[in-house]
Tab-separated table of C-alpha atoms in Angstrom:
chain	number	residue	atom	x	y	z
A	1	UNK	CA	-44.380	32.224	37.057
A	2	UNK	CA	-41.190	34.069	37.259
A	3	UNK	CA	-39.010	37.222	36.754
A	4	UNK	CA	-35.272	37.641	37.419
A	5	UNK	CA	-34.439	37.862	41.132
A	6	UNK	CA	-31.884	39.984	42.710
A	7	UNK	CA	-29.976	36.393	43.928
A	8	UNK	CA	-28.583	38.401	46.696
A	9	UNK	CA	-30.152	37.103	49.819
A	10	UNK	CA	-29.833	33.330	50.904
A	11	UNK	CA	-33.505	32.906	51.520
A	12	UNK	CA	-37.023	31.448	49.998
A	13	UNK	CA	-37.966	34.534	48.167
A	14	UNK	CA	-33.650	35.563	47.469
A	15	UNK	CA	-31.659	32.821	46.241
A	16	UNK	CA	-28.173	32.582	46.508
A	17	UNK	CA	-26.341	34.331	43.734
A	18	UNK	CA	-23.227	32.743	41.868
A	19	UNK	CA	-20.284	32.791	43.983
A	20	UNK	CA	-18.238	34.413	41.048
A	21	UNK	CA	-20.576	37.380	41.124
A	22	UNK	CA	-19.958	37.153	45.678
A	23	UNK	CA	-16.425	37.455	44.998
A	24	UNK	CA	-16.650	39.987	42.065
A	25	UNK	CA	-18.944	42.842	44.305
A	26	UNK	CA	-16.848	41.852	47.270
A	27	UNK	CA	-13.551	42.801	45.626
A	28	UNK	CA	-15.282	45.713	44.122
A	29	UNK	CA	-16.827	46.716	47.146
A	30	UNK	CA	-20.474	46.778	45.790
A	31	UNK	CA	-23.109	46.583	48.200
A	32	UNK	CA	-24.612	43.088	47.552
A	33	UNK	CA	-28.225	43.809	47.980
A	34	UNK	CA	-29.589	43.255	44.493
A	35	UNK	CA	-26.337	42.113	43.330
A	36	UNK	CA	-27.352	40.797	40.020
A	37	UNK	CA	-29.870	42.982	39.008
A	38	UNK	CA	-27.256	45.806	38.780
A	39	UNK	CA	-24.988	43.345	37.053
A	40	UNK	CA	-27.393	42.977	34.363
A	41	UNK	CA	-28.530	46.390	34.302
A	42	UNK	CA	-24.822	47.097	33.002
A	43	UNK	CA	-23.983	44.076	30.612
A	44	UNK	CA	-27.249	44.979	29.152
A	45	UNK	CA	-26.799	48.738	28.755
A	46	UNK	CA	-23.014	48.098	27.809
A	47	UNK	CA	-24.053	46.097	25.203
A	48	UNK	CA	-26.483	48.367	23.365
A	49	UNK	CA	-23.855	51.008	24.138
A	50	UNK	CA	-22.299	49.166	20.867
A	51	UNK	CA	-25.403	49.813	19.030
A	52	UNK	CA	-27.957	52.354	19.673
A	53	UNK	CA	-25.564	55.536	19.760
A	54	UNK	CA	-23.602	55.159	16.354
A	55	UNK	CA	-26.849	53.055	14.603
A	56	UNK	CA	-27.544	57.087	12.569
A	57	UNK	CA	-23.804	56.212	11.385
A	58	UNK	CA	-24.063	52.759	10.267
A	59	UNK	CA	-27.203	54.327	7.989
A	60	UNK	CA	-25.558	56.948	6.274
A	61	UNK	CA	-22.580	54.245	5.486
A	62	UNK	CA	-25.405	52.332	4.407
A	63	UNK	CA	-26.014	54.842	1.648
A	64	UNK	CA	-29.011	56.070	3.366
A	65	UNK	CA	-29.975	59.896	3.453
A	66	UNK	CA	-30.725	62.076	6.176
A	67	UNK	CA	-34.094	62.086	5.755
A	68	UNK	CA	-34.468	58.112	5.070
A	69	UNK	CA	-32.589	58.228	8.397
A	70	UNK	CA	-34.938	60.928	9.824
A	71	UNK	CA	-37.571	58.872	8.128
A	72	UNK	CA	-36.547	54.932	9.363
A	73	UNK	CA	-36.197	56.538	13.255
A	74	UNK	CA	-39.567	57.855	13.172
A	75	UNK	CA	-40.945	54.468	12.373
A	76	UNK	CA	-38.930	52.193	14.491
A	77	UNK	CA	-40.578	53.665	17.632
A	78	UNK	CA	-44.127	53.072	16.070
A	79	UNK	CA	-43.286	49.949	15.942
A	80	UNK	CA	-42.430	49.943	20.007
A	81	UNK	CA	-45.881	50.960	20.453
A	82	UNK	CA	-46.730	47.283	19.606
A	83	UNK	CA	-43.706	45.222	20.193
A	84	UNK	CA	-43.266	46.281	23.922
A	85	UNK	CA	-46.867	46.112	25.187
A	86	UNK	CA	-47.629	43.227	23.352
A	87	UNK	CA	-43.865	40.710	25.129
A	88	UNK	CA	-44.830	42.665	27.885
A	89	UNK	CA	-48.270	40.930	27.902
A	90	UNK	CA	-47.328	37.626	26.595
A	91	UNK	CA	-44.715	37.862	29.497
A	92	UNK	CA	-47.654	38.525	32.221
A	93	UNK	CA	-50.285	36.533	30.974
A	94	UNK	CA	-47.860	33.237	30.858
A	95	UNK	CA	-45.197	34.421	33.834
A	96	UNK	CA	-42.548	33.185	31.943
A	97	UNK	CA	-40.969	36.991	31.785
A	98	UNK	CA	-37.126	34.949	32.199
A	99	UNK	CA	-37.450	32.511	29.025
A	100	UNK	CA	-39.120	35.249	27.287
A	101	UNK	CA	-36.450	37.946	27.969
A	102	UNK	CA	-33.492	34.956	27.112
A	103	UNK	CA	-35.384	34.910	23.624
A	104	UNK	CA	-35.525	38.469	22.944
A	105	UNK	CA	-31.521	38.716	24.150
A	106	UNK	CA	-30.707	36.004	21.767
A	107	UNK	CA	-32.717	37.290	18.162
A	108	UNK	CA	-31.891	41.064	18.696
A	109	UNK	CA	-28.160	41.063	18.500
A	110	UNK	CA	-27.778	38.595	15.876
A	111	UNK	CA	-30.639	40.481	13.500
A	112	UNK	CA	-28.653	43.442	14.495
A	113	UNK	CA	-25.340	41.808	12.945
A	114	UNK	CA	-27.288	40.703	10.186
A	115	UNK	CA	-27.239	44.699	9.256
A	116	UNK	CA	-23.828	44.615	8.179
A	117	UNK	CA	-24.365	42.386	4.803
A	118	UNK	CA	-26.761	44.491	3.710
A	119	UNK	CA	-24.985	47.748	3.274
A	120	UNK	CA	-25.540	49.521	0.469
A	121	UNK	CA	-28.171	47.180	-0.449
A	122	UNK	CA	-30.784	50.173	-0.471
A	123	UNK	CA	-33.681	51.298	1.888
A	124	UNK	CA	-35.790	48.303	2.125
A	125	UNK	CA	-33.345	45.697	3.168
A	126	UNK	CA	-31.795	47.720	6.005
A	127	UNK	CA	-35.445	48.457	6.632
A	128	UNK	CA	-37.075	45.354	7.208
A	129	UNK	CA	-34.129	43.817	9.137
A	130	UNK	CA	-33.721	46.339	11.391
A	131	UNK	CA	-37.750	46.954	12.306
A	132	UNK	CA	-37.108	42.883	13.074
A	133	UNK	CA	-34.429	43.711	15.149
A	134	UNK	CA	-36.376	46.411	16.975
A	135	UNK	CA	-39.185	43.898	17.253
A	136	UNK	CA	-37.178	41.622	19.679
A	137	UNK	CA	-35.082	44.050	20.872
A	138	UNK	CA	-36.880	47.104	22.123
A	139	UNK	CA	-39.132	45.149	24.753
A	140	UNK	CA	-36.116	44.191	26.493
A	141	UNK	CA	-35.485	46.878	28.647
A	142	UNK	CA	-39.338	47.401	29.775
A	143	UNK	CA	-39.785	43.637	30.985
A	144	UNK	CA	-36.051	44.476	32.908
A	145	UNK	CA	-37.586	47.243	34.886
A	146	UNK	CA	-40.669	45.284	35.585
A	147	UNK	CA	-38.407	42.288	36.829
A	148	UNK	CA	-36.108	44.173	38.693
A	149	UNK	CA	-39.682	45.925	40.053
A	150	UNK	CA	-40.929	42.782	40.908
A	151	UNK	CA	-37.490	41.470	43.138
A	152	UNK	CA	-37.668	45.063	44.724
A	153	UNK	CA	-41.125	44.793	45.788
A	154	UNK	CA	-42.249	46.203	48.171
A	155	UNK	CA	-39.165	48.661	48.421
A	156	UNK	CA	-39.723	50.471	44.621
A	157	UNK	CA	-37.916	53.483	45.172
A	158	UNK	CA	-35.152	51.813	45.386
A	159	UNK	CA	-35.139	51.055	41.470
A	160	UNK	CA	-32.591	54.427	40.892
A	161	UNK	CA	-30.019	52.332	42.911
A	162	UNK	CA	-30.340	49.585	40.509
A	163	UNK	CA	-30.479	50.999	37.496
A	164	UNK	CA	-27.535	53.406	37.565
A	165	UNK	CA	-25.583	50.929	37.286
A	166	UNK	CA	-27.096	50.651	33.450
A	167	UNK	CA	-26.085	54.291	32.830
A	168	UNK	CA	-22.771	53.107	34.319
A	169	UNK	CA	-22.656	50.000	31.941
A	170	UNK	CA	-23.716	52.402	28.733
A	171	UNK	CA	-21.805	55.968	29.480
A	172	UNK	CA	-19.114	55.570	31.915
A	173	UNK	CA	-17.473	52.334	30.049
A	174	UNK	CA	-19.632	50.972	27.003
A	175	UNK	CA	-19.431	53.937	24.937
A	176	UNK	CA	-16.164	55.000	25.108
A	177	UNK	CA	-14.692	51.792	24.511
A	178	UNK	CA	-16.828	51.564	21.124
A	179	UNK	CA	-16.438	55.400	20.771
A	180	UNK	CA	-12.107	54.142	20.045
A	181	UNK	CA	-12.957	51.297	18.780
A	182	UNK	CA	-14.946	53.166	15.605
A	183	UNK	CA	-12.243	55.939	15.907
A	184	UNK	CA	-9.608	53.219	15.305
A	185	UNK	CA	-9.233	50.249	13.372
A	186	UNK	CA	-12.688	48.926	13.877
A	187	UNK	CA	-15.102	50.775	12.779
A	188	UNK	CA	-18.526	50.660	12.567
A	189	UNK	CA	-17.627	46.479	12.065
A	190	UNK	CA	-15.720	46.493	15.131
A	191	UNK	CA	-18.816	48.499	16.773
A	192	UNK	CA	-20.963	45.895	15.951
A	193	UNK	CA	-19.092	43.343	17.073
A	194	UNK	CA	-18.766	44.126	20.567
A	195	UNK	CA	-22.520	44.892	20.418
A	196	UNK	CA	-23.087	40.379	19.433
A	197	UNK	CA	-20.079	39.814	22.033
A	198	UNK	CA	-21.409	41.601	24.943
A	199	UNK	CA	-25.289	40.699	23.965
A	200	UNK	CA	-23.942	37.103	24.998
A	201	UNK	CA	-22.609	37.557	28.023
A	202	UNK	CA	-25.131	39.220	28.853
A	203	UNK	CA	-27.366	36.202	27.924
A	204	UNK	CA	-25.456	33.896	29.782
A	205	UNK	CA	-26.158	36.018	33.178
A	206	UNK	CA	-29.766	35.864	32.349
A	207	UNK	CA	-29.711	32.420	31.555
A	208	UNK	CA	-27.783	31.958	35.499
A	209	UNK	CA	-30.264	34.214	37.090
A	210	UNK	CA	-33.298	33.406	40.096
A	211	UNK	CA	-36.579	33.854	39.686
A	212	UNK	CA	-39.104	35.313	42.030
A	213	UNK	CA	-43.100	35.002	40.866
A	214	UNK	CA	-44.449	38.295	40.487
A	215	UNK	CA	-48.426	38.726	40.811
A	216	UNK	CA	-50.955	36.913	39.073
A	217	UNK	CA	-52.469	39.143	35.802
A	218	UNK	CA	-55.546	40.740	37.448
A	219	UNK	CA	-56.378	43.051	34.542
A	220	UNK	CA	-56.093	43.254	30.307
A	221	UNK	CA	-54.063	45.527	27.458
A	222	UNK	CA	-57.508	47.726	27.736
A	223	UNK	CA	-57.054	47.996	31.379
A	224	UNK	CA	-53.387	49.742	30.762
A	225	UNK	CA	-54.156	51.933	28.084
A	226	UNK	CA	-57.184	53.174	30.217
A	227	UNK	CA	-55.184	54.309	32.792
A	228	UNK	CA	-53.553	57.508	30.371
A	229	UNK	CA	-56.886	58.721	31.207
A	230	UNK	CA	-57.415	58.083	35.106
A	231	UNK	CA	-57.158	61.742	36.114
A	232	UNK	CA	-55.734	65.142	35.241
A	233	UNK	CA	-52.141	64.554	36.986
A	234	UNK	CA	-51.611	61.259	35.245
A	235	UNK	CA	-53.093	62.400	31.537
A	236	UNK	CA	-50.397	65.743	32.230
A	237	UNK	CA	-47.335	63.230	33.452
A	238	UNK	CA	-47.591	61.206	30.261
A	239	UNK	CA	-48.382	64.530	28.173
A	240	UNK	CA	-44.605	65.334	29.718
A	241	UNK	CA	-43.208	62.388	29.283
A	242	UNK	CA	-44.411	62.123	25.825
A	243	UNK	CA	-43.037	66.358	25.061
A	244	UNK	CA	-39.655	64.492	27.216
A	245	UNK	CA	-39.292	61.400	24.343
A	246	UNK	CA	-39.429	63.803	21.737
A	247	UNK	CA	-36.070	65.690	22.491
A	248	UNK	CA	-34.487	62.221	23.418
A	249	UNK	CA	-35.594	60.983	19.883
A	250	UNK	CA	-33.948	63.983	18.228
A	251	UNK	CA	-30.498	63.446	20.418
A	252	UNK	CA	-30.548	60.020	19.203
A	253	UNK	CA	-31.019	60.462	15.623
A	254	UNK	CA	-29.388	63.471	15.027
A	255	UNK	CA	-26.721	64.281	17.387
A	256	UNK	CA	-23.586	62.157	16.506
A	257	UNK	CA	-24.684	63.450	12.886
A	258	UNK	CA	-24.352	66.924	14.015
A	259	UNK	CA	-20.794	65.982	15.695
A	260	UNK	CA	-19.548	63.775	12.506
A	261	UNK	CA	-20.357	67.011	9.996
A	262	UNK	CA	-18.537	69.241	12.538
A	263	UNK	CA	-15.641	67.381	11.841
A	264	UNK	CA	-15.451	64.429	14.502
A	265	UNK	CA	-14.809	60.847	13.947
A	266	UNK	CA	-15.583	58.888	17.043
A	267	UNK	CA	-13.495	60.021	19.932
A	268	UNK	CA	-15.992	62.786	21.057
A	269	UNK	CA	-19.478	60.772	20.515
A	270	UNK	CA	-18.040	58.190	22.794
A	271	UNK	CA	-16.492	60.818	25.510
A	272	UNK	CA	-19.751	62.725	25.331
A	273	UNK	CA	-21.763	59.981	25.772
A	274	UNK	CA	-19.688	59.752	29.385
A	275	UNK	CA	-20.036	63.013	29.997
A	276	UNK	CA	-23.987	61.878	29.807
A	277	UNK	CA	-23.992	59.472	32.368
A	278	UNK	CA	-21.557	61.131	34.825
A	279	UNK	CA	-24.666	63.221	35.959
A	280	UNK	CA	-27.131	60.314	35.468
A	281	UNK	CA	-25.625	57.817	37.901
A	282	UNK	CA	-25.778	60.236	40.867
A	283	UNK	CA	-29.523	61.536	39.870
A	284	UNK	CA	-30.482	57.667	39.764
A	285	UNK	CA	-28.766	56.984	43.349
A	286	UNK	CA	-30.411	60.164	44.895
A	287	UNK	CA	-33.700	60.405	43.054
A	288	UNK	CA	-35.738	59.070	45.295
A	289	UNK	CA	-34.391	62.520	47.529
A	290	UNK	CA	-34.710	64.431	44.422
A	291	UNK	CA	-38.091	63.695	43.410
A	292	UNK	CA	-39.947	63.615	46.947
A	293	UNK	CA	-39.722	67.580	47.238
A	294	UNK	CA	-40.254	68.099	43.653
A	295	UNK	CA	-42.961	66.117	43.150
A	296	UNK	CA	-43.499	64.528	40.146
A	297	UNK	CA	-45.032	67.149	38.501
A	298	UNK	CA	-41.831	69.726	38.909
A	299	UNK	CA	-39.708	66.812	38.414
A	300	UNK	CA	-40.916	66.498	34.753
A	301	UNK	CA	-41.152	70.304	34.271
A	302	UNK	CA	-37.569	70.690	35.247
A	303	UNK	CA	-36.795	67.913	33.115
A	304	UNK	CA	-37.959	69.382	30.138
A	305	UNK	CA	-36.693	73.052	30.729
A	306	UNK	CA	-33.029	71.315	30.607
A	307	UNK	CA	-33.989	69.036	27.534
A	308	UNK	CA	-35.292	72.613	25.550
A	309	UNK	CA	-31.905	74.441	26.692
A	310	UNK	CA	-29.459	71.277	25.807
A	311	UNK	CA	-31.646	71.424	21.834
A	312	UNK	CA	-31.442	75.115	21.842
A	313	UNK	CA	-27.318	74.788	22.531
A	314	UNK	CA	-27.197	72.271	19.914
A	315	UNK	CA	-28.470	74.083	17.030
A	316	UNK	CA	-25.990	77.016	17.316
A	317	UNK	CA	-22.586	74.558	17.651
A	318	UNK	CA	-20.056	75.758	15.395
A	319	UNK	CA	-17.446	73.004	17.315
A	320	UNK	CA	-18.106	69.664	17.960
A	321	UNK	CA	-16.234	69.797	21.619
A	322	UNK	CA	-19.142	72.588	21.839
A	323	UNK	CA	-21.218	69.403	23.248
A	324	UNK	CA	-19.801	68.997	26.478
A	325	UNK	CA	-20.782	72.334	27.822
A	326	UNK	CA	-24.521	70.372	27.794
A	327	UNK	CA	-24.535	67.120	28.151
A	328	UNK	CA	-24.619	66.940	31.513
A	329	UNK	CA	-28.638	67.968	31.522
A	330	UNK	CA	-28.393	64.662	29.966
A	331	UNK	CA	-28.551	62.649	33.527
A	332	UNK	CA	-30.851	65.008	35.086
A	333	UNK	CA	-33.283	64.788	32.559
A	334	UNK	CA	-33.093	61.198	32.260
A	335	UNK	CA	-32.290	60.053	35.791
A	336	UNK	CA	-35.463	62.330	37.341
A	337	UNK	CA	-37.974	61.603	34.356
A	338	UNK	CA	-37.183	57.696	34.353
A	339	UNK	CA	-37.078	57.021	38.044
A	340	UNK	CA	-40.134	59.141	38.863
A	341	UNK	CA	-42.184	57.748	35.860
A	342	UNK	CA	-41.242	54.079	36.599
A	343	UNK	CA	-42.137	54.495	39.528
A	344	UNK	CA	-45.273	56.232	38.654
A	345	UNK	CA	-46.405	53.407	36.327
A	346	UNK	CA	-45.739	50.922	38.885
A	347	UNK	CA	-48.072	52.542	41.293
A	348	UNK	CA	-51.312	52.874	39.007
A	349	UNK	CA	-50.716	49.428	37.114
A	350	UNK	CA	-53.560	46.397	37.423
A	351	UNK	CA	-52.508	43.809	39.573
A	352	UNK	CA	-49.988	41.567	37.764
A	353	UNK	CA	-49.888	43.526	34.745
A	354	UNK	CA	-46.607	45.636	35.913
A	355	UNK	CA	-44.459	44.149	32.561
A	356	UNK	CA	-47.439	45.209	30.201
A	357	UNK	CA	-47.621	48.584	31.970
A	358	UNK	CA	-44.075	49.408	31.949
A	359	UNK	CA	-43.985	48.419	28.724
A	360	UNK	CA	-47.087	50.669	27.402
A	361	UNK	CA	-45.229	53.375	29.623
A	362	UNK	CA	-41.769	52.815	28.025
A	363	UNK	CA	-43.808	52.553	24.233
A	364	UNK	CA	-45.611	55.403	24.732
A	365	UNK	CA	-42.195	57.753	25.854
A	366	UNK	CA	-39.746	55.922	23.508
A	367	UNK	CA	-42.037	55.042	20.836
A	368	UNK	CA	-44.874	57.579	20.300
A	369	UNK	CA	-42.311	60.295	21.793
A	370	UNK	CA	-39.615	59.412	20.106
A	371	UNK	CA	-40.946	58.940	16.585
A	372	UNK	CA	-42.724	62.042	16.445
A	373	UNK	CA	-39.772	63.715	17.108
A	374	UNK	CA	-37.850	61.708	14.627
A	375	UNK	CA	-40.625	62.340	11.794
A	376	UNK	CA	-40.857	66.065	12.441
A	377	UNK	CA	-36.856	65.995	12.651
A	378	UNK	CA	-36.088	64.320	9.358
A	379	UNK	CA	-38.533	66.822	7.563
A	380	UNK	CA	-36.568	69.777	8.996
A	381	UNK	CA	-33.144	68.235	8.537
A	382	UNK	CA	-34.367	67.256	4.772
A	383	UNK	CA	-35.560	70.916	4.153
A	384	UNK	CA	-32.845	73.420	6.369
A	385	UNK	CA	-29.960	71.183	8.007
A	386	UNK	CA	-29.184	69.286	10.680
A	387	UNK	CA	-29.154	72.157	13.415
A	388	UNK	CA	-32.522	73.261	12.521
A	389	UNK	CA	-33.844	70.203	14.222
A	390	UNK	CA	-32.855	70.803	17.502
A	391	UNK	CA	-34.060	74.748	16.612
A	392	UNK	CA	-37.334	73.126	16.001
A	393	UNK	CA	-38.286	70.955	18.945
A	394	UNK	CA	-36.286	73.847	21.446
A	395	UNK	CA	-38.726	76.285	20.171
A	396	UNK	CA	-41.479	74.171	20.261
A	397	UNK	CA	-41.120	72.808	23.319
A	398	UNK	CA	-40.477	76.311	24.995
A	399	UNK	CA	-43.755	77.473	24.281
């Protein structure tokens, strides 16, 4: 079997990594332990940086309306809640989570890129390419965690140190650069572009990584969905995390919308995306400090008493630069809610089935979450505006 290896440590269990990538954290002055996971973590998260923020654009271009948009980001996630436990699976059951994650890397971007003949082609088209887009593409990033998981093991709390360097890859360079790059010339062609271009390289480190066998599968799908229901804590952390997905799913559908009728054209959606992760990197580095007093019950409480206040603030913006004031509740949210629930997951998974729980984790947050709050949010946005979503779930989730 195998999963991607952190290649840092010249032994059985840590191959050697690439001397390029030696040279590149030694001039950069990176600590090398788990070298290439955090390289990947930020070519990966880079490249979607290209995609996943400006994707509500590319629809509206597309001739879609706001509440086909509202409509088509409520039932992407559903579709997570199959797509990522199901790789996930396949990826435990055969240990093969490397060649697996290779394929999804290589038939995500280019479905993706695919998107941009069919503009104005109607609903359907658009549809159906990008749910097979999703397909591939969304189970990426839980059999990711579950690798780097694995080439952590037994030192898990470590996985903030690793995968800041995603936020890093997405907020502090990804987005800005495609942020000017739709601003200028570009556009959303350009966007999409970068998106295929970086989805390779990416690829190519993938395809250059070491393995490291994770555990044999010791349970079944059944096994991981049963676990939702294991005790009161856990059925009230994934009751959070699900309330948590929600206002996520609204931010991604609906906020670059909210900035592009305020009056902006790119250069804000990228630098607020920035603002996002200049918070998130230092809650991933320190979360493991963060959440030990909290707990993981206050952790997720506190996380969504900032996401209520940052959809409350968003539904009275009269100015788009009005955004930065909140966007830094951005990486707390995130940074404490992700760590501490990956964390979580890994703890009360079956033996060998960490991909497949991750991946139910990560479906049941991004997908069930998220496309609940996408379905309620394109009925509002249909019926009173854009703000009123965020008036919606900030009211909803307060009480």
């Amino acid at each position: 079997g195998e999963g991607i290896s952190d290649g840092s440590k010249a032994s059985a269990a840590h191959p050697a990594m690439p001397r390029y990538l030696e040279r590149a954290m030694d001039r950069l002055q990176v600590n090398r332990d788990y070298a290439l996971i955090k390289v990947l973590y930020f070519f990966h998260y880079a490249t979607i940086s290209f995609f996943v923020p400006f994707l509500s654009l590319y629809l509206r271009e597309a001739g879609l309306s706001d509440f086909e948009i509202g409509m088509l980001y409520a039932i992407r996630p559903m579709l997570s809640m199959i797509s990522m436990p199901f790789w996930g699976y396949i990826a435990d059951k055969h240990q093969k989570h490397k060649h697996i994650l290779m394929a999804l890397m290589a038939l995500a971007p280019l479905l993706r890129l695919c998107l941009l003949s069919l503009s104005g082609s109607g609903l359907w088209p658009v549809t159906a390419c990008l749910l097979a887009s999703d397909f591939f593409g969304n189970p990426i990033e839980p059999i990711l965690d579950s690798t780097c998981l694995d080439a952590l093991h037994p030192d898990t709390k470590l996985y903030g140190k690793q995968r800041l360097w995603g936020a890093i890859g997405w907020g502090w360079v990804g987005a800005p650069i495609a942020g000017a790059v739709l601003s200028g010339a570009g556009g959303i062609p350009g966007i999409f572009a970068g998106h295929v271009l970086l989805a390779a390289v990416t690829l190519f480190l993938v395809s250059k990584s070491t393995v490291k066998a994770p555990l044999p599968q010791g349970g079944t799908l059944l096994s991981v969905v049963g676990v939702l229901f294991k005790d009161a804590p856990t059925f009230l952390f994934f009751l959070s995390s699900l309330l948590i997905g929600q206002g996520f799913g609204v931010v991604f559908a609906y906020q670059f919308l909210l900035l592009s009728d305020l009056g902006d054209r790119g250069v804000i959606m990228g630098l607020a995306t920035l603002c996002t992760c200049l918070t998130e990197v230092p809650v991933l580095y320190y979360s493991e400090h963060l959440i030990r007093p909290l707990g993981l019950v206050m952790s997720m409480e506190l996380s969504i008493a900032l996401m209520v206040g940052r959809l409350l603030w968003y539904s009275t913006m009269t100015f788009a630069w009005e955004t930065f004031l909140v966007e830094w509740t951005h990486g707390v949210v995130f940074g404490l809610a992700w760590a501490a629930g990956t964390s979580y997951c890994r703890s009360i998974a079956p033996e060998g089935m960490g991909a497949t729980m991750q991946g139910f984790y990560t479906a049941w947050m991004w997908g069930i979450g998220t496309g609940t709050g996408c379905l309620v949010g394109g009925w509002a946005a249909a019926g009173w505006g854009v703000p009123s979503v965020f008036a919606v779930f900030g009211y909803a989730n307060l009480g």
